[in-house]
Amino acid sequence: MKDKIACFIRTYLFPTETFIYEAIRNIKNFTVVVLACNLINTHLFPYHEIISPPRVSKQLPFFGKLLERIFFARVIKEKSVKLIHAWYGWSGIMILPVCKKLGLPLITSFHGLDVSRLPRHFFYRRKLFSLFKRGDLFLTRSFFMRDEVIRLGCPPEKVLVHYGGIDVSRFKLKEKTRAREIKILMCGRMVEKKGFNYGILAFSRISRKYPRARMIIVGDGKLRQPLEKLVLSFNLQDKVEFSGFLPHHEVEKKMREADIFLAPSVTARNQDKEGIPNVIKEAMACGLPVVSTYHAGIPEIVRDGETGFLVPERDVNLLAERLDYLLSHPEIWTEIGMKARELIWRKFNLFTQTQELEKIYSRFIK
């Protein structure tokens, strides 16, 4: 009989958290039960065993968290769970008392704002310090993030880099055809750290030189209206398409149709940062040359001049120059794209990364 582990997440699952879903459902050597305080989008992310506390616990602001912990402790004992894997720092903080009470090992994965932005708040920082002290292991999405976690006070010997991965077989290489249009794709939530405004500014500088070039922006968010106004201010509405939020299979289709992927990520004013965006992995798996920034863990996947191009954050001139260079040298797209896809196969493959995760679990289960 397989040992049972519990994956704990405060909210299961936001549309952008496909990486969590894929990791959970590809674990083969353990039985996984999902524990979540809140359930959303279960039609997008169906799973055979997701357990959430009754609504009454959510309606009691002062005792809700205590009741949730009592509920999860009972479920964990009934299910004979051997280990808890918390996704995000706040999930680790939430479930830590349960793990300590039951004497179970706790592994916590960090993904971005739980390391970059939230530690600016004193209460979260204090709770994080306790998590570092009492938690068993912490996984980060990049070496850059590992260094940040250590700077926050986590013992270095407790931190491992686990990149996570994508199912590369689902992403087909773009067919090289002489299309009427050249498509530059940006994809993600419309929040400050994605840097979409810098991508639009860079595109505005090269659009006249390349009348066949078009920009497609996939995603939605609070900055959509300002971005649409920015496009109008440069009279680019006929060259820039806002596709809105799309299901994952539609995003894959957009990537197969694109020629260049643009990810101009920046550190937001509130210090929010990326990990390594999954959309970059997916674009590279499709063989797209990527133009991105020296931001967080991105240089660990986009190698400047080899699998794409990198520029400093917010450097619109260099972003435009790299786009200009790619558009004027289409003969290098295939070579860059093949190197990019090979790197994803080798280092960011979902199945290899899941096997590594299972080995990590095995270290803590007696």
Short mmCIF file of C-alpha atoms in Angstrom, two decimals:
data_model
loop_
_atom_site.label_atom_id
_atom_site.label_comp_id
_atom_site.label_asym_id
_atom_site.label_seq_id
_atom_site.Cartn_x
_atom_site.Cartn_y
_atom_site.Cartn_z
CA MET A 1 0.00 0.00 0.00
CA LYS A 2 1.28 3.45 -0.89
CA ASP A 3 2.05 5.95 1.84
CA LYS A 4 -0.38 8.84 1.97
CA ILE A 5 0.58 12.50 1.87
CA ALA A 6 -1.57 15.62 2.06
CA CYS A 7 -1.09 18.65 -0.16
CA PHE A 8 -2.40 21.69 1.66
CA ILE A 9 -3.32 24.97 -0.02
CA ARG A 10 -5.44 27.81 1.34
CA THR A 11 -7.47 28.17 -1.86
CA TYR A 12 -7.86 25.41 -4.47
CA LEU A 13 -7.20 26.64 -7.17
CA PHE A 14 -6.74 29.91 -9.03
CA PRO A 15 -6.69 29.66 -12.86
CA THR A 16 -2.98 30.57 -12.96
CA GLU A 17 -2.03 27.69 -10.63
CA THR A 18 -1.98 24.93 -13.22
CA PHE A 19 1.55 24.09 -12.04
CA ILE A 20 0.19 22.97 -8.65
CA TYR A 21 -2.53 20.85 -10.24
CA GLU A 22 -0.13 19.15 -12.65
CA ALA A 23 2.33 18.37 -9.87
CA ILE A 24 -0.34 16.86 -7.61
CA ARG A 25 -1.99 14.67 -10.21
CA ASN A 26 1.31 13.31 -11.56
CA ILE A 27 2.52 11.97 -8.20
CA LYS A 28 2.49 8.20 -8.70
CA ASN A 29 4.35 6.62 -5.77
CA PHE A 30 2.20 8.16 -3.05
CA THR A 31 -1.52 8.53 -2.48
CA VAL A 32 -2.34 12.22 -2.36
CA VAL A 33 -5.24 13.87 -0.58
CA VAL A 34 -5.79 17.59 -1.14
CA LEU A 35 -6.74 19.76 1.83
CA ALA A 36 -8.01 23.29 1.16
CA CYS A 37 -9.67 26.02 3.22
CA ASN A 38 -11.56 27.31 0.17
CA LEU A 39 -12.65 25.66 -3.06
CA ILE A 40 -12.88 27.46 -6.41
CA ASN A 41 -12.58 26.33 -10.04
CA THR A 42 -12.94 22.64 -9.21
CA HIS A 43 -14.47 22.20 -12.68
CA LEU A 44 -11.16 23.37 -14.16
CA PHE A 45 -9.07 21.29 -11.76
CA PRO A 46 -11.01 18.10 -10.95
CA TYR A 47 -9.42 15.76 -8.44
CA HIS A 48 -10.78 12.63 -6.78
CA GLU A 49 -10.12 13.62 -3.15
CA ILE A 50 -10.33 17.28 -2.14
CA ILE A 51 -11.40 17.95 1.45
CA SER A 52 -12.51 21.34 2.73
CA PRO A 53 -13.96 22.33 6.14
CA PRO A 54 -17.69 23.06 6.47
CA ARG A 55 -18.87 26.58 5.76
CA VAL A 56 -19.64 27.28 9.41
CA SER A 57 -15.92 27.63 10.17
CA LYS A 58 -15.66 30.36 7.53
CA GLN A 59 -18.46 32.38 9.13
CA LEU A 60 -16.76 32.80 12.51
CA PRO A 61 -14.03 35.43 12.09
CA PHE A 62 -12.43 34.96 15.53
CA PHE A 63 -12.56 31.17 15.76
CA GLY A 64 -12.62 30.18 12.07
CA LYS A 65 -8.92 29.35 11.77
CA LEU A 66 -8.97 27.35 15.00
CA LEU A 67 -11.97 25.34 13.82
CA GLU A 68 -10.30 24.75 10.45
CA ARG A 69 -7.15 23.45 12.13
CA ILE A 70 -9.22 21.12 14.35
CA PHE A 71 -11.02 19.87 11.23
CA PHE A 72 -7.81 19.27 9.28
CA ALA A 73 -6.14 17.53 12.25
CA ARG A 74 -9.07 15.09 12.45
CA VAL A 75 -8.99 14.40 8.68
CA ILE A 76 -5.20 13.91 8.68
CA LYS A 77 -5.44 11.36 11.50
CA GLU A 78 -8.37 9.53 9.88
CA LYS A 79 -6.54 9.34 6.54
CA SER A 80 -3.26 8.14 8.14
CA VAL A 81 -1.34 10.89 6.39
CA LYS A 82 2.46 10.62 6.75
CA LEU A 83 3.56 14.05 5.48
CA ILE A 84 2.13 17.50 4.68
CA HIS A 85 3.23 19.51 1.66
CA ALA A 86 2.05 23.13 1.93
CA TRP A 87 1.94 25.20 -1.24
CA TYR A 88 2.94 28.83 -0.52
CA GLY A 89 4.36 30.29 2.67
CA TRP A 90 0.97 31.32 4.04
CA SER A 91 -0.27 27.74 3.71
CA GLY A 92 2.75 26.51 5.65
CA ILE A 93 2.04 29.04 8.39
CA MET A 94 -1.58 27.95 8.56
CA ILE A 95 -0.95 24.19 8.81
CA LEU A 96 2.23 24.27 10.94
CA PRO A 97 0.46 23.93 14.34
CA VAL A 98 -1.40 20.86 13.04
CA CYS A 99 1.82 19.23 11.86
CA LYS A 100 3.56 19.86 15.16
CA LYS A 101 0.59 18.57 17.17
CA LEU A 102 0.48 15.35 15.14
CA GLY A 103 4.26 14.98 14.86
CA LEU A 104 4.22 15.06 11.04
CA PRO A 105 6.92 16.46 8.76
CA LEU A 106 6.04 19.67 6.93
CA ILE A 107 7.45 20.67 3.54
CA THR A 108 6.60 24.17 2.30
CA SER A 109 6.96 25.41 -1.28
CA PHE A 110 7.50 29.11 -2.02
CA HIS A 111 6.46 30.61 -5.33
CA GLY A 112 6.89 34.40 -5.46
CA LEU A 113 5.04 37.04 -3.50
CA ASP A 114 5.11 34.83 -0.39
CA VAL A 115 8.87 35.51 -0.37
CA SER A 116 9.15 38.92 -2.03
CA ARG A 117 6.18 41.12 -1.09
CA LEU A 118 4.49 39.67 1.99
CA PRO A 119 7.62 39.61 4.21
CA ARG A 120 7.43 43.43 4.24
CA HIS A 121 4.51 43.02 6.67
CA PHE A 122 5.64 42.52 10.27
CA PHE A 123 2.99 39.97 11.25
CA TYR A 124 3.68 37.72 8.25
CA ARG A 125 7.45 38.07 8.75
CA ARG A 126 7.14 36.99 12.38
CA LYS A 127 5.03 33.97 11.43
CA LEU A 128 7.51 33.13 8.68
CA PHE A 129 10.37 33.10 11.17
CA SER A 130 8.47 30.54 13.25
CA LEU A 131 7.81 28.46 10.13
CA PHE A 132 11.52 28.49 9.25
CA LYS A 133 12.39 27.35 12.75
CA ARG A 134 9.85 24.55 13.04
CA GLY A 135 9.25 23.46 9.45
CA ASP A 136 11.28 20.55 8.07
CA LEU A 137 12.09 21.58 4.49
CA PHE A 138 11.46 24.49 2.11
CA LEU A 139 11.36 24.29 -1.67
CA THR A 140 11.94 27.28 -3.95
CA ARG A 141 11.34 27.72 -7.68
CA SER A 142 14.81 29.13 -8.38
CA PHE A 143 18.24 29.69 -6.87
CA PHE A 144 17.43 33.40 -6.78
CA MET A 145 14.43 32.65 -4.56
CA ARG A 146 16.51 30.29 -2.43
CA ASP A 147 18.87 33.16 -1.64
CA GLU A 148 15.90 35.37 -0.74
CA VAL A 149 14.51 32.72 1.64
CA ILE A 150 17.91 32.41 3.34
CA ARG A 151 18.12 36.21 3.69
CA LEU A 152 14.74 36.09 5.43
CA GLY A 153 16.24 33.83 8.08
CA CYS A 154 15.78 30.26 6.88
CA PRO A 155 18.71 27.93 7.65
CA PRO A 156 20.46 27.17 4.33
CA GLU A 157 20.44 23.43 5.00
CA LYS A 158 16.64 23.48 5.04
CA VAL A 159 16.23 24.97 1.55
CA LEU A 160 16.23 23.08 -1.77
CA VAL A 161 15.61 24.36 -5.28
CA HIS A 162 12.83 22.43 -6.97
CA TYR A 163 12.06 24.02 -10.32
CA GLY A 164 8.85 22.19 -11.05
CA GLY A 165 8.08 21.45 -14.65
CA ILE A 166 5.64 21.20 -17.50
CA ASP A 167 4.40 18.32 -19.63
CA VAL A 168 6.61 19.10 -22.62
CA SER A 169 4.81 16.56 -24.81
CA ARG A 170 1.69 18.76 -24.72
CA PHE A 171 3.54 21.66 -26.33
CA LYS A 172 4.23 21.13 -30.00
CA LEU A 173 6.99 22.90 -31.86
CA LYS A 174 5.70 25.81 -33.88
CA GLU A 175 5.51 25.02 -37.56
CA LYS A 176 7.79 27.36 -39.50
CA THR A 177 5.61 28.86 -42.23
CA ARG A 178 5.68 32.08 -44.18
CA ALA A 179 2.72 33.62 -42.41
CA ARG A 180 1.23 36.92 -43.45
CA GLU A 181 1.60 38.23 -39.91
CA ILE A 182 4.41 37.98 -37.36
CA LYS A 183 2.97 37.45 -33.89
CA ILE A 184 4.61 38.60 -30.66
CA LEU A 185 2.90 37.05 -27.62
CA MET A 186 2.69 38.25 -24.00
CA CYS A 187 0.78 36.11 -21.51
CA GLY A 188 -0.11 36.31 -17.83
CA ARG A 189 -2.03 38.18 -15.18
CA MET A 190 -2.23 41.90 -15.82
CA VAL A 191 -0.35 42.98 -12.71
CA GLU A 192 2.64 45.28 -12.32
CA LYS A 193 5.34 42.61 -12.04
CA LYS A 194 4.49 41.25 -15.51
CA GLY A 195 5.74 44.51 -17.05
CA PHE A 196 3.26 44.42 -19.94
CA ASN A 197 3.37 48.22 -20.25
CA TYR A 198 7.08 48.03 -21.09
CA GLY A 199 6.35 45.37 -23.70
CA ILE A 200 3.76 47.63 -25.33
CA LEU A 201 6.16 50.59 -25.27
CA ALA A 202 8.89 48.49 -26.90
CA PHE A 203 6.46 47.24 -29.54
CA SER A 204 5.39 50.82 -30.32
CA ARG A 205 8.99 51.64 -31.24
CA ILE A 206 9.35 48.90 -33.83
CA SER A 207 5.80 48.56 -35.16
CA ARG A 208 6.25 51.03 -38.05
CA LYS A 209 9.42 49.30 -39.22
CA TYR A 210 7.61 45.94 -39.26
CA PRO A 211 4.07 46.54 -40.54
CA ARG A 212 3.36 42.75 -40.52
CA ALA A 213 4.10 42.49 -36.78
CA ARG A 214 1.21 42.02 -34.39
CA MET A 215 1.13 41.78 -30.59
CA ILE A 216 -1.25 39.40 -28.79
CA ILE A 217 -1.78 39.83 -25.04
CA VAL A 218 -3.41 36.90 -23.24
CA GLY A 219 -4.67 37.38 -19.70
CA ASP A 220 -6.72 39.67 -17.55
CA GLY A 221 -6.43 41.67 -14.37
CA LYS A 222 -6.68 45.05 -12.72
CA LEU A 223 -4.26 46.71 -15.16
CA ARG A 224 -6.11 45.75 -18.32
CA GLN A 225 -7.84 49.10 -18.75
CA PRO A 226 -4.63 51.17 -18.33
CA LEU A 227 -2.88 48.87 -20.81
CA GLU A 228 -5.69 49.29 -23.34
CA LYS A 229 -5.42 53.07 -22.94
CA LEU A 230 -1.67 52.85 -23.51
CA VAL A 231 -2.27 50.98 -26.77
CA LEU A 232 -4.78 53.62 -27.87
CA SER A 233 -2.35 56.43 -27.04
CA PHE A 234 0.10 55.02 -29.61
CA ASN A 235 -2.68 54.31 -32.11
CA LEU A 236 -1.81 50.61 -32.01
CA GLN A 237 -5.33 49.25 -31.58
CA ASP A 238 -5.20 47.61 -35.03
CA LYS A 239 -1.91 45.87 -34.19
CA VAL A 240 -2.46 44.82 -30.57
CA GLU A 241 -5.04 42.19 -29.61
CA PHE A 242 -6.27 41.71 -26.04
CA SER A 243 -7.50 38.11 -25.86
CA GLY A 244 -8.52 38.19 -22.19
CA PHE A 245 -8.33 35.15 -19.94
CA LEU A 246 -8.20 31.88 -21.89
CA PRO A 247 -8.36 28.23 -20.79
CA HIS A 248 -5.00 26.53 -20.75
CA HIS A 249 -5.56 24.61 -24.00
CA GLU A 250 -6.33 27.91 -25.75
CA VAL A 251 -3.13 29.43 -24.38
CA GLU A 252 -1.22 26.49 -25.86
CA LYS A 253 -2.86 27.22 -29.21
CA LYS A 254 -1.83 30.88 -29.04
CA MET A 255 1.74 29.81 -28.35
CA ARG A 256 1.80 27.49 -31.35
CA GLU A 257 0.59 30.38 -33.51
CA ALA A 258 3.14 32.88 -32.14
CA ASP A 259 6.63 33.65 -33.45
CA ILE A 260 8.23 35.42 -30.47
CA PHE A 261 7.41 35.35 -26.76
CA LEU A 262 7.88 38.54 -24.76
CA ALA A 263 8.07 38.47 -20.93
CA PRO A 264 9.23 41.91 -19.71
CA SER A 265 8.94 41.10 -15.98
CA VAL A 266 9.89 43.70 -13.35
CA THR A 267 10.08 44.07 -9.59
CA ALA A 268 6.84 45.78 -8.60
CA ARG A 269 6.77 48.83 -6.36
CA ASN A 270 5.51 46.63 -3.51
CA GLN A 271 8.51 44.31 -4.16
CA ASP A 272 6.41 41.56 -5.69
CA LYS A 273 8.52 39.34 -7.97
CA GLU A 274 8.21 36.32 -10.20
CA GLY A 275 9.57 32.87 -9.48
CA ILE A 276 10.18 31.42 -12.92
CA PRO A 277 6.97 32.02 -14.87
CA ASN A 278 5.49 28.80 -16.22
CA VAL A 279 4.46 30.61 -19.40
CA ILE A 280 8.15 31.07 -20.24
CA LYS A 281 8.70 27.32 -19.86
CA GLU A 282 5.69 26.65 -22.09
CA ALA A 283 6.79 29.14 -24.75
CA MET A 284 10.27 27.61 -24.83
CA ALA A 285 8.75 24.13 -25.10
CA CYS A 286 6.96 25.40 -28.23
CA GLY A 287 10.34 26.46 -29.63
CA LEU A 288 9.67 30.19 -29.39
CA PRO A 289 12.59 32.59 -28.97
CA VAL A 290 12.01 34.50 -25.73
CA VAL A 291 12.79 38.12 -24.93
CA SER A 292 12.71 38.73 -21.19
CA THR A 293 14.51 40.53 -18.35
CA TYR A 294 17.19 39.96 -15.75
CA HIS A 295 14.53 39.39 -13.13
CA ALA A 296 14.33 36.91 -10.25
CA GLY A 297 14.88 33.34 -11.53
CA ILE A 298 14.34 34.07 -15.22
CA PRO A 299 18.09 34.06 -16.08
CA GLU A 300 18.17 30.45 -14.84
CA ILE A 301 16.00 29.43 -17.78
CA VAL A 302 16.49 32.10 -20.48
CA ARG A 303 20.16 32.15 -21.39
CA ASP A 304 21.01 35.40 -23.11
CA GLY A 305 21.98 34.87 -26.74
CA GLU A 306 21.37 31.12 -26.54
CA THR A 307 17.76 30.26 -25.65
CA GLY A 308 16.55 33.86 -25.90
CA PHE A 309 17.52 37.39 -24.97
CA LEU A 310 17.60 39.23 -21.65
CA VAL A 311 17.63 42.95 -20.91
CA PRO A 312 17.58 44.93 -17.64
CA GLU A 313 14.20 45.53 -16.07
CA ARG A 314 12.25 48.50 -17.50
CA ASP A 315 14.80 49.09 -20.29
CA VAL A 316 12.38 49.83 -23.13
CA ASN A 317 15.17 50.76 -25.56
CA LEU A 318 16.92 47.40 -25.20
CA LEU A 319 13.63 45.50 -25.31
CA ALA A 320 12.88 47.21 -28.62
CA GLU A 321 16.41 46.49 -29.89
CA ARG A 322 16.13 42.76 -29.11
CA LEU A 323 12.72 42.58 -30.78
CA ASP A 324 14.12 44.46 -33.76
CA TYR A 325 17.05 42.04 -33.98
CA LEU A 326 14.80 38.96 -33.90
CA LEU A 327 12.35 40.39 -36.43
CA SER A 328 15.18 41.23 -38.81
CA HIS A 329 16.84 37.81 -38.41
CA PRO A 330 14.08 35.19 -38.70
CA GLU A 331 16.69 32.65 -39.80
CA ILE A 332 17.87 32.29 -36.16
CA TRP A 333 14.42 31.57 -34.70
CA THR A 334 14.63 27.82 -35.29
CA GLU A 335 18.07 27.39 -33.72
CA ILE A 336 17.17 29.42 -30.63
CA GLY A 337 13.82 27.65 -30.34
CA MET A 338 15.34 24.17 -30.55
CA LYS A 339 17.91 25.00 -27.86
CA ALA A 340 15.13 26.38 -25.69
CA ARG A 341 12.98 23.27 -26.06
CA GLU A 342 15.96 21.00 -25.34
CA LEU A 343 16.64 22.88 -22.09
CA ILE A 344 13.03 22.46 -21.01
CA TRP A 345 13.16 18.73 -21.75
CA ARG A 346 16.33 18.38 -19.72
CA LYS A 347 15.75 20.58 -16.67
CA PHE A 348 12.07 21.54 -16.50
CA ASN A 349 10.28 18.36 -17.50
CA LEU A 350 7.20 17.71 -15.33
CA PHE A 351 7.81 13.97 -14.98
CA THR A 352 11.48 14.29 -14.05
CA GLN A 353 10.68 17.04 -11.59
CA THR A 354 7.82 15.01 -10.07
CA GLN A 355 10.18 12.08 -9.54
CA GLU A 356 12.54 14.44 -7.73
CA LEU A 357 9.65 15.61 -5.55
CA GLU A 358 8.78 12.02 -4.67
CA LYS A 359 12.40 11.38 -3.64
CA ILE A 360 12.16 14.41 -1.34
CA TYR A 361 8.98 13.02 0.24
CA SER A 362 10.65 9.64 0.79
CA ARG A 363 13.41 11.27 2.85
CA PHE A 364 10.89 12.34 5.50
CA ILE A 365 8.58 9.32 5.67
CA LYS A 366 9.66 6.63 8.09
#
